[in-house]
Short mmCIF file of N, CA and C in Angstrom, two decimals:
data_model
loop_
_atom_site.label_atom_id
_atom_site.label_comp_id
_atom_site.label_asym_id
_atom_site.label_seq_id
_atom_site.Cartn_x
_atom_site.Cartn_y
_atom_site.Cartn_z
N MET A 1 31.73 -65.17 87.48
CA MET A 1 30.91 -64.94 86.31
C MET A 1 30.61 -63.44 86.22
N THR A 2 30.76 -62.87 85.04
CA THR A 2 30.48 -61.45 84.86
C THR A 2 29.08 -61.27 84.33
N GLY A 3 28.52 -60.08 84.55
CA GLY A 3 27.18 -59.77 84.05
C GLY A 3 27.21 -59.54 82.55
N PHE A 4 26.09 -59.78 81.94
CA PHE A 4 25.97 -59.57 80.51
C PHE A 4 24.68 -58.82 80.25
N SER A 5 24.79 -57.70 79.54
CA SER A 5 23.61 -56.90 79.26
C SER A 5 23.65 -56.42 77.82
N LYS A 6 22.51 -56.48 77.18
CA LYS A 6 22.40 -55.98 75.82
C LYS A 6 22.10 -54.49 75.80
N GLY A 7 21.68 -53.92 76.91
CA GLY A 7 21.27 -52.53 76.92
C GLY A 7 19.93 -52.38 76.22
N ILE A 8 19.57 -51.14 75.96
CA ILE A 8 18.30 -50.85 75.31
C ILE A 8 18.54 -50.72 73.81
N GLY A 9 17.74 -51.39 73.01
CA GLY A 9 17.90 -51.35 71.57
C GLY A 9 16.82 -50.54 70.88
N LYS A 10 15.63 -51.08 70.82
CA LYS A 10 14.51 -50.45 70.12
C LYS A 10 13.45 -50.04 71.14
N VAL A 11 13.03 -48.78 71.06
CA VAL A 11 12.08 -48.21 72.02
C VAL A 11 10.84 -47.73 71.27
N GLU A 12 9.68 -47.94 71.89
CA GLU A 12 8.43 -47.41 71.36
C GLU A 12 7.83 -46.48 72.40
N VAL A 13 7.53 -45.26 71.98
CA VAL A 13 6.90 -44.27 72.85
C VAL A 13 5.49 -44.04 72.34
N GLY A 14 4.50 -44.22 73.20
CA GLY A 14 3.11 -44.02 72.83
C GLY A 14 2.50 -42.87 73.62
N LEU A 15 1.62 -42.12 72.96
CA LEU A 15 0.95 -40.97 73.56
C LEU A 15 -0.52 -41.04 73.18
N LYS A 16 -1.40 -40.81 74.16
CA LYS A 16 -2.83 -40.79 73.85
C LYS A 16 -3.53 -39.74 74.70
N TRP A 17 -4.68 -39.32 74.21
CA TRP A 17 -5.54 -38.37 74.91
C TRP A 17 -6.92 -38.45 74.29
N ASP A 18 -7.91 -37.98 75.02
CA ASP A 18 -9.28 -37.97 74.51
C ASP A 18 -9.53 -36.71 73.69
N PRO A 19 -10.39 -36.81 72.68
CA PRO A 19 -10.71 -35.63 71.88
C PRO A 19 -11.37 -34.54 72.72
N SER A 20 -11.30 -33.31 72.24
CA SER A 20 -11.97 -32.18 72.90
C SER A 20 -13.49 -32.41 72.85
N PRO A 21 -14.21 -31.84 73.81
CA PRO A 21 -15.67 -31.95 73.78
C PRO A 21 -16.24 -31.30 72.52
N ALA A 22 -17.42 -31.72 72.14
CA ALA A 22 -18.09 -31.16 70.95
C ALA A 22 -18.17 -29.64 71.06
N GLY A 23 -17.89 -28.97 69.96
CA GLY A 23 -17.94 -27.52 69.91
C GLY A 23 -16.66 -26.82 70.36
N GLN A 24 -15.70 -27.57 70.88
CA GLN A 24 -14.42 -27.01 71.32
C GLN A 24 -13.35 -27.27 70.26
N PRO A 25 -12.34 -26.40 70.16
CA PRO A 25 -11.25 -26.64 69.20
C PRO A 25 -10.52 -27.94 69.53
N PRO A 26 -9.95 -28.60 68.53
CA PRO A 26 -9.24 -29.86 68.78
C PRO A 26 -8.00 -29.65 69.65
N THR A 27 -7.66 -30.67 70.39
CA THR A 27 -6.44 -30.68 71.18
C THR A 27 -5.42 -31.50 70.40
N ASP A 28 -4.23 -30.92 70.19
CA ASP A 28 -3.18 -31.56 69.39
C ASP A 28 -1.91 -31.65 70.20
N LEU A 29 -1.53 -32.87 70.57
CA LEU A 29 -0.27 -33.13 71.25
C LEU A 29 0.68 -33.77 70.25
N ASP A 30 1.96 -33.48 70.40
CA ASP A 30 2.96 -34.04 69.49
C ASP A 30 4.14 -34.61 70.26
N LEU A 31 4.58 -35.78 69.82
CA LEU A 31 5.82 -36.36 70.32
C LEU A 31 6.98 -35.73 69.57
N VAL A 32 8.06 -35.43 70.29
CA VAL A 32 9.29 -34.93 69.68
C VAL A 32 10.47 -35.63 70.33
N ALA A 33 11.53 -35.82 69.55
CA ALA A 33 12.75 -36.41 70.08
C ALA A 33 13.93 -35.58 69.61
N ALA A 34 14.86 -35.33 70.50
CA ALA A 34 16.06 -34.57 70.17
C ALA A 34 17.30 -35.40 70.48
N THR A 35 18.26 -35.36 69.57
CA THR A 35 19.52 -36.07 69.77
C THR A 35 20.61 -35.07 70.13
N PHE A 36 21.56 -35.53 70.93
CA PHE A 36 22.65 -34.67 71.39
C PHE A 36 23.98 -35.37 71.18
N LEU A 37 24.94 -34.62 70.68
CA LEU A 37 26.26 -35.15 70.38
C LEU A 37 27.06 -35.39 71.66
N SER A 38 27.96 -36.36 71.61
CA SER A 38 28.76 -36.69 72.79
C SER A 38 29.65 -35.53 73.23
N GLY A 39 30.06 -34.67 72.32
CA GLY A 39 30.88 -33.53 72.68
C GLY A 39 30.12 -32.41 73.36
N ASP A 40 28.80 -32.43 73.28
CA ASP A 40 27.96 -31.38 73.87
C ASP A 40 26.60 -31.98 74.24
N PRO A 41 26.57 -32.92 75.20
CA PRO A 41 25.33 -33.66 75.47
C PRO A 41 24.20 -32.84 76.08
N TYR A 42 24.49 -31.62 76.56
CA TYR A 42 23.45 -30.77 77.13
C TYR A 42 23.32 -29.45 76.38
N GLY A 43 23.90 -29.38 75.21
CA GLY A 43 23.85 -28.17 74.40
C GLY A 43 22.66 -28.18 73.46
N ALA A 44 22.86 -27.61 72.30
CA ALA A 44 21.80 -27.58 71.29
C ALA A 44 21.63 -28.97 70.67
N PRO A 45 20.40 -29.35 70.34
CA PRO A 45 20.19 -30.65 69.71
C PRO A 45 20.90 -30.73 68.35
N ALA A 46 21.43 -31.91 68.04
CA ALA A 46 22.01 -32.15 66.72
C ALA A 46 20.90 -32.13 65.67
N TYR A 47 19.78 -32.74 66.01
CA TYR A 47 18.56 -32.68 65.20
C TYR A 47 17.36 -33.04 66.05
N VAL A 48 16.19 -32.63 65.59
CA VAL A 48 14.94 -32.90 66.29
C VAL A 48 13.99 -33.61 65.34
N VAL A 49 13.34 -34.65 65.83
CA VAL A 49 12.36 -35.40 65.05
C VAL A 49 10.98 -35.07 65.61
N HIS A 50 10.05 -34.73 64.71
CA HIS A 50 8.69 -34.39 65.11
C HIS A 50 7.73 -34.82 64.02
N PHE A 51 6.48 -34.33 64.07
CA PHE A 51 5.41 -34.81 63.20
C PHE A 51 5.70 -34.69 61.72
N ASP A 52 6.56 -33.81 61.32
CA ASP A 52 6.81 -33.60 59.88
C ASP A 52 8.24 -33.95 59.48
N SER A 53 8.91 -34.79 60.29
CA SER A 53 10.30 -35.11 59.99
C SER A 53 10.65 -36.50 60.51
N ARG A 54 11.84 -36.92 60.17
CA ARG A 54 12.41 -38.14 60.72
C ARG A 54 13.91 -37.92 60.82
N SER A 55 14.60 -38.78 61.53
CA SER A 55 16.04 -38.60 61.68
C SER A 55 16.72 -38.82 60.33
N PRO A 56 17.85 -38.17 60.10
CA PRO A 56 18.55 -38.31 58.81
C PRO A 56 18.90 -39.76 58.46
N ASP A 57 19.17 -40.57 59.48
CA ASP A 57 19.55 -41.97 59.23
C ASP A 57 18.38 -42.94 59.38
N GLY A 58 17.18 -42.43 59.66
CA GLY A 58 16.00 -43.28 59.77
C GLY A 58 15.88 -44.06 61.06
N THR A 59 16.66 -43.73 62.08
CA THR A 59 16.61 -44.48 63.34
C THR A 59 15.53 -43.98 64.30
N ILE A 60 15.01 -42.77 64.07
CA ILE A 60 13.94 -42.22 64.92
C ILE A 60 12.84 -41.72 63.99
N PHE A 61 11.64 -42.24 64.17
CA PHE A 61 10.55 -41.84 63.27
C PHE A 61 9.20 -41.97 63.97
N LEU A 62 8.26 -41.20 63.49
CA LEU A 62 6.90 -41.20 64.01
C LEU A 62 6.09 -42.20 63.19
N ASN A 63 5.54 -43.21 63.87
CA ASN A 63 4.73 -44.23 63.20
C ASN A 63 3.29 -43.77 63.02
N ARG A 64 2.82 -42.98 63.98
CA ARG A 64 1.43 -42.57 63.97
C ARG A 64 1.35 -41.14 64.51
N ASP A 65 0.55 -40.30 63.84
CA ASP A 65 0.40 -38.90 64.23
C ASP A 65 -1.08 -38.56 64.27
N SER A 66 -1.51 -37.89 65.33
CA SER A 66 -2.90 -37.47 65.46
C SER A 66 -2.94 -35.97 65.72
N THR A 67 -3.90 -35.29 65.14
CA THR A 67 -4.06 -33.86 65.38
C THR A 67 -5.23 -33.56 66.30
N ASP A 68 -5.93 -34.62 66.77
CA ASP A 68 -7.11 -34.36 67.58
C ASP A 68 -7.43 -35.42 68.65
N GLY A 69 -6.61 -36.46 68.77
CA GLY A 69 -6.86 -37.48 69.78
C GLY A 69 -7.98 -38.44 69.45
N ARG A 70 -8.39 -38.50 68.19
CA ARG A 70 -9.50 -39.37 67.81
C ARG A 70 -9.08 -40.76 67.34
N GLY A 71 -7.88 -41.16 67.65
CA GLY A 71 -7.44 -42.50 67.26
C GLY A 71 -7.93 -43.54 68.25
N PHE A 72 -7.74 -44.79 67.91
CA PHE A 72 -8.05 -45.87 68.82
C PHE A 72 -6.75 -46.31 69.47
N GLY A 73 -6.74 -46.39 70.78
CA GLY A 73 -5.52 -46.77 71.48
C GLY A 73 -4.56 -45.60 71.54
N TRP A 74 -3.33 -45.82 71.12
CA TRP A 74 -2.29 -44.80 71.19
C TRP A 74 -2.38 -43.91 69.96
N ASP A 75 -2.64 -42.63 70.19
CA ASP A 75 -2.85 -41.67 69.10
C ASP A 75 -1.56 -41.33 68.35
N GLU A 76 -0.46 -41.26 69.08
CA GLU A 76 0.85 -40.99 68.47
C GLU A 76 1.81 -42.06 68.95
N VAL A 77 2.63 -42.56 68.04
CA VAL A 77 3.63 -43.56 68.38
C VAL A 77 4.92 -43.20 67.68
N MET A 78 6.01 -43.20 68.43
CA MET A 78 7.35 -42.92 67.88
C MET A 78 8.26 -44.11 68.19
N THR A 79 9.07 -44.48 67.21
CA THR A 79 10.04 -45.55 67.38
C THR A 79 11.44 -44.96 67.38
N LEU A 80 12.25 -45.41 68.34
CA LEU A 80 13.65 -45.01 68.43
C LEU A 80 14.49 -46.28 68.36
N GLU A 81 15.28 -46.42 67.31
CA GLU A 81 16.17 -47.57 67.17
C GLU A 81 17.54 -47.15 67.67
N LEU A 82 17.68 -47.12 68.99
CA LEU A 82 18.90 -46.63 69.61
C LEU A 82 20.11 -47.50 69.27
N ASP A 83 19.89 -48.79 69.10
CA ASP A 83 20.99 -49.69 68.77
C ASP A 83 21.60 -49.41 67.40
N ARG A 84 20.90 -48.66 66.56
CA ARG A 84 21.41 -48.30 65.23
C ARG A 84 21.92 -46.87 65.17
N LEU A 85 21.73 -46.10 66.24
CA LEU A 85 22.12 -44.70 66.26
C LEU A 85 23.64 -44.58 66.29
N ASP A 86 24.18 -43.69 65.48
CA ASP A 86 25.62 -43.50 65.35
C ASP A 86 26.27 -43.22 66.71
N ASP A 87 27.51 -43.69 66.88
CA ASP A 87 28.25 -43.53 68.13
C ASP A 87 28.48 -42.09 68.54
N ARG A 88 28.38 -41.15 67.61
CA ARG A 88 28.63 -39.75 67.98
C ARG A 88 27.51 -39.15 68.82
N TYR A 89 26.38 -39.84 68.93
CA TYR A 89 25.27 -39.35 69.75
C TYR A 89 25.33 -39.97 71.14
N ALA A 90 25.23 -39.10 72.16
CA ALA A 90 25.35 -39.55 73.55
C ALA A 90 24.03 -39.54 74.30
N ARG A 91 23.07 -38.72 73.83
CA ARG A 91 21.77 -38.59 74.52
C ARG A 91 20.65 -38.45 73.51
N VAL A 92 19.50 -38.96 73.90
CA VAL A 92 18.25 -38.73 73.16
C VAL A 92 17.21 -38.38 74.21
N VAL A 93 16.55 -37.24 74.02
CA VAL A 93 15.49 -36.81 74.94
C VAL A 93 14.18 -36.81 74.17
N VAL A 94 13.15 -37.39 74.78
CA VAL A 94 11.82 -37.46 74.17
C VAL A 94 10.88 -36.56 74.96
N GLY A 95 10.07 -35.82 74.23
CA GLY A 95 9.13 -34.92 74.88
C GLY A 95 7.77 -34.91 74.22
N VAL A 96 6.86 -34.20 74.86
CA VAL A 96 5.50 -34.01 74.36
C VAL A 96 5.23 -32.52 74.40
N VAL A 97 4.69 -31.99 73.31
CA VAL A 97 4.36 -30.58 73.25
C VAL A 97 2.89 -30.43 72.86
N ILE A 98 2.22 -29.47 73.49
CA ILE A 98 0.82 -29.18 73.16
C ILE A 98 0.83 -28.03 72.15
N GLN A 99 0.25 -28.27 70.99
CA GLN A 99 0.16 -27.20 69.99
C GLN A 99 -0.73 -26.09 70.53
N GLN A 100 -0.37 -24.85 70.22
CA GLN A 100 -1.05 -23.69 70.79
C GLN A 100 -1.85 -22.90 69.75
N ARG A 101 -2.25 -23.53 68.66
CA ARG A 101 -2.98 -22.84 67.59
C ARG A 101 -4.31 -22.25 68.04
N PHE A 102 -4.95 -22.87 69.00
CA PHE A 102 -6.30 -22.45 69.39
C PHE A 102 -6.32 -21.81 70.78
N GLY A 103 -5.23 -21.18 71.17
CA GLY A 103 -5.15 -20.54 72.48
C GLY A 103 -4.19 -21.27 73.39
N ASP A 104 -3.93 -20.67 74.54
CA ASP A 104 -2.99 -21.25 75.50
C ASP A 104 -3.59 -22.50 76.12
N ARG A 105 -2.86 -23.60 76.00
CA ARG A 105 -3.32 -24.87 76.58
C ARG A 105 -2.20 -25.47 77.41
N THR A 106 -2.58 -26.03 78.53
CA THR A 106 -1.65 -26.77 79.37
C THR A 106 -2.21 -28.18 79.54
N PHE A 107 -1.47 -29.04 80.23
CA PHE A 107 -1.93 -30.41 80.40
C PHE A 107 -3.23 -30.50 81.19
N VAL A 108 -3.53 -29.52 82.02
CA VAL A 108 -4.79 -29.54 82.76
C VAL A 108 -5.98 -29.43 81.80
N ASN A 109 -5.76 -28.86 80.59
CA ASN A 109 -6.81 -28.70 79.59
C ASN A 109 -6.93 -29.89 78.64
N VAL A 110 -6.09 -30.90 78.81
CA VAL A 110 -6.11 -32.08 77.94
C VAL A 110 -6.86 -33.20 78.65
N LEU A 111 -7.82 -33.78 77.96
CA LEU A 111 -8.63 -34.84 78.56
C LEU A 111 -7.89 -36.18 78.54
N ASN A 112 -7.65 -36.72 79.71
CA ASN A 112 -7.07 -38.07 79.89
C ASN A 112 -5.77 -38.31 79.11
N PRO A 113 -4.78 -37.44 79.25
CA PRO A 113 -3.52 -37.71 78.55
C PRO A 113 -2.78 -38.86 79.22
N ALA A 114 -2.04 -39.60 78.43
CA ALA A 114 -1.24 -40.70 78.97
C ALA A 114 -0.08 -40.96 78.02
N MET A 115 1.01 -41.46 78.60
CA MET A 115 2.16 -41.87 77.80
C MET A 115 2.65 -43.22 78.31
N ARG A 116 3.30 -43.93 77.39
CA ARG A 116 3.88 -45.23 77.72
C ARG A 116 5.18 -45.37 76.95
N ILE A 117 6.21 -45.86 77.61
CA ILE A 117 7.49 -46.12 76.97
C ILE A 117 7.80 -47.60 77.19
N ARG A 118 8.08 -48.29 76.09
CA ARG A 118 8.39 -49.71 76.23
C ARG A 118 9.50 -50.12 75.28
N VAL A 119 10.15 -51.21 75.62
CA VAL A 119 11.21 -51.78 74.80
C VAL A 119 10.80 -53.17 74.36
N ASP A 120 11.36 -53.56 73.24
CA ASP A 120 11.13 -54.91 72.71
C ASP A 120 9.65 -55.27 72.61
N ARG A 121 8.81 -54.26 72.38
CA ARG A 121 7.39 -54.41 72.12
C ARG A 121 6.54 -54.86 73.30
N TYR A 122 7.17 -55.15 74.46
CA TYR A 122 6.34 -55.63 75.57
C TYR A 122 6.80 -55.17 76.95
N THR A 123 8.05 -54.84 77.14
CA THR A 123 8.54 -54.44 78.45
C THR A 123 8.30 -52.94 78.66
N VAL A 124 7.44 -52.60 79.60
CA VAL A 124 7.11 -51.21 79.87
C VAL A 124 8.17 -50.61 80.80
N LEU A 125 8.80 -49.53 80.33
CA LEU A 125 9.79 -48.81 81.13
C LEU A 125 9.13 -47.73 81.97
N ALA A 126 8.10 -47.08 81.43
CA ALA A 126 7.44 -45.99 82.15
C ALA A 126 6.04 -45.77 81.61
N GLN A 127 5.17 -45.29 82.50
CA GLN A 127 3.82 -44.85 82.15
C GLN A 127 3.52 -43.64 83.00
N ASP A 128 2.73 -42.70 82.46
CA ASP A 128 2.41 -41.51 83.22
C ASP A 128 1.16 -40.86 82.66
N ASP A 129 0.50 -40.04 83.50
CA ASP A 129 -0.71 -39.33 83.07
C ASP A 129 -0.53 -37.81 83.08
N PHE A 130 0.70 -37.32 83.22
CA PHE A 130 1.04 -35.90 83.21
C PHE A 130 0.45 -35.15 84.40
N GLY A 131 0.00 -35.85 85.42
CA GLY A 131 -0.57 -35.22 86.60
C GLY A 131 0.40 -34.34 87.37
N SER A 132 1.69 -34.58 87.22
CA SER A 132 2.68 -33.78 87.95
C SER A 132 3.07 -32.50 87.21
N VAL A 133 2.57 -32.33 85.97
CA VAL A 133 2.93 -31.14 85.17
C VAL A 133 1.69 -30.49 84.58
N LEU A 134 0.61 -30.42 85.34
CA LEU A 134 -0.67 -29.93 84.82
C LEU A 134 -0.61 -28.50 84.28
N GLY A 135 0.28 -27.66 84.79
CA GLY A 135 0.39 -26.27 84.33
C GLY A 135 1.35 -26.07 83.19
N ALA A 136 1.94 -27.14 82.68
CA ALA A 136 2.95 -27.05 81.63
C ALA A 136 2.33 -27.13 80.24
N THR A 137 3.00 -26.51 79.27
CA THR A 137 2.59 -26.58 77.87
C THR A 137 3.35 -27.66 77.11
N ALA A 138 4.40 -28.19 77.74
CA ALA A 138 5.22 -29.24 77.14
C ALA A 138 5.92 -29.99 78.28
N ALA A 139 6.43 -31.17 77.98
CA ALA A 139 7.13 -31.94 79.01
C ALA A 139 8.11 -32.90 78.36
N THR A 140 9.25 -33.10 79.01
CA THR A 140 10.12 -34.20 78.60
C THR A 140 9.62 -35.43 79.36
N ILE A 141 9.67 -36.59 78.69
CA ILE A 141 9.15 -37.79 79.31
C ILE A 141 10.17 -38.92 79.39
N ALA A 142 11.28 -38.78 78.69
CA ALA A 142 12.30 -39.84 78.72
C ALA A 142 13.65 -39.28 78.31
N GLU A 143 14.68 -39.86 78.87
CA GLU A 143 16.04 -39.54 78.48
C GLU A 143 16.79 -40.85 78.34
N PHE A 144 17.44 -41.01 77.22
CA PHE A 144 18.26 -42.19 76.97
C PHE A 144 19.70 -41.71 76.85
N VAL A 145 20.59 -42.35 77.61
CA VAL A 145 21.98 -41.92 77.67
C VAL A 145 22.88 -43.12 77.34
N ARG A 146 23.87 -42.86 76.51
CA ARG A 146 24.84 -43.90 76.16
C ARG A 146 25.89 -43.95 77.26
N ASP A 147 26.12 -45.12 77.85
CA ASP A 147 27.10 -45.23 78.93
C ASP A 147 28.50 -45.48 78.37
N ALA A 148 29.46 -45.63 79.24
CA ALA A 148 30.86 -45.78 78.85
C ALA A 148 31.10 -47.02 77.98
N SER A 149 30.26 -48.04 78.14
CA SER A 149 30.43 -49.26 77.34
C SER A 149 29.72 -49.16 75.98
N GLY A 150 29.01 -48.04 75.75
CA GLY A 150 28.31 -47.87 74.48
C GLY A 150 26.86 -48.31 74.51
N GLU A 151 26.41 -48.83 75.67
CA GLU A 151 25.02 -49.27 75.80
C GLU A 151 24.13 -48.11 76.22
N TRP A 152 22.87 -48.17 75.82
CA TRP A 152 21.90 -47.13 76.16
C TRP A 152 21.20 -47.47 77.46
N THR A 153 21.07 -46.46 78.33
CA THR A 153 20.32 -46.62 79.57
C THR A 153 19.17 -45.62 79.58
N PHE A 154 18.16 -45.92 80.37
CA PHE A 154 16.95 -45.11 80.44
C PHE A 154 16.90 -44.34 81.74
N ARG A 155 16.57 -43.05 81.64
CA ARG A 155 16.33 -42.22 82.82
C ARG A 155 14.89 -41.74 82.74
N SER A 156 14.10 -42.15 83.72
CA SER A 156 12.68 -41.79 83.69
C SER A 156 12.46 -40.44 84.33
N GLY A 157 11.27 -39.93 84.15
CA GLY A 157 10.88 -38.67 84.77
C GLY A 157 10.15 -37.78 83.80
N VAL A 158 9.07 -37.17 84.28
CA VAL A 158 8.31 -36.22 83.50
C VAL A 158 8.63 -34.84 84.06
N HIS A 159 9.13 -33.95 83.20
CA HIS A 159 9.53 -32.60 83.61
C HIS A 159 8.80 -31.59 82.73
N GLY A 160 8.05 -30.69 83.37
CA GLY A 160 7.25 -29.73 82.65
C GLY A 160 8.01 -28.49 82.19
N PHE A 161 7.54 -27.91 81.10
CA PHE A 161 8.08 -26.68 80.53
C PHE A 161 6.91 -25.77 80.19
N GLU A 162 7.16 -24.48 80.13
CA GLU A 162 6.11 -23.52 79.79
C GLU A 162 6.42 -22.79 78.49
N GLU A 163 7.27 -23.37 77.66
CA GLU A 163 7.65 -22.75 76.40
C GLU A 163 6.67 -23.08 75.28
N ASP A 164 6.70 -22.24 74.22
CA ASP A 164 5.95 -22.55 73.01
C ASP A 164 6.65 -23.71 72.30
N PRO A 165 5.98 -24.36 71.34
CA PRO A 165 6.57 -25.54 70.70
C PRO A 165 7.97 -25.32 70.11
N ALA A 166 8.20 -24.20 69.43
CA ALA A 166 9.51 -23.97 68.80
C ALA A 166 10.60 -23.80 69.85
N THR A 167 10.32 -23.06 70.89
CA THR A 167 11.32 -22.86 71.96
C THR A 167 11.57 -24.16 72.71
N PHE A 168 10.53 -24.92 72.96
CA PHE A 168 10.68 -26.18 73.68
C PHE A 168 11.69 -27.10 73.00
N THR A 169 11.65 -27.21 71.68
CA THR A 169 12.58 -28.10 70.99
C THR A 169 14.02 -27.65 71.15
N ARG A 170 14.25 -26.37 71.42
CA ARG A 170 15.62 -25.88 71.64
C ARG A 170 16.10 -26.09 73.06
N VAL A 171 15.18 -26.11 74.04
CA VAL A 171 15.60 -26.17 75.45
C VAL A 171 15.29 -27.51 76.12
N MET A 172 14.64 -28.42 75.46
CA MET A 172 14.19 -29.66 76.10
C MET A 172 15.35 -30.53 76.60
N GLY A 173 16.53 -30.33 76.08
CA GLY A 173 17.67 -31.16 76.50
C GLY A 173 18.51 -30.58 77.61
N ARG A 174 18.11 -29.42 78.14
CA ARG A 174 18.91 -28.83 79.21
C ARG A 174 18.88 -29.73 80.45
N ALA A 175 19.91 -29.60 81.24
CA ALA A 175 20.02 -30.42 82.45
C ALA A 175 18.87 -30.13 83.39
N GLN A 176 18.31 -31.18 83.99
CA GLN A 176 17.19 -31.02 84.95
C GLN A 176 17.73 -30.95 86.35
#
């Protein structure tokens, strides 16, 4: 008997944090996702999805966006419909960036940050509190890779970056 696997189809990425204390500027974290072509899976992103955009084909989109962490539950939620993503894409990298409008901020300055990645609305693939990247201004939190059979696999790991938001979206897909 041979194994049978559907691979990963639809993914939900959630991000939450507590609002800044009274009298302090708001803390704004953003989910971003970058797609990479099979001919250059570690090069420049084919496109990036963030708070003011969605993928050209509608397979990656932000369901919820917060600029201050004042939501209930998950402040930001992004959906990735990997099973609908065109075959020319080999990788999707998801990251979190801290907006720097009100001065230099790293994860150590964010109150109770947390992320969760799950499939099929209930199976949790990863959870993290960014404790391993406290000095970073941004972090990649997930990598999805299309295998030889065309199925998507998940690679976990939180990797910190010290770039500004614009630079982060250009370098977030580099090999770790």
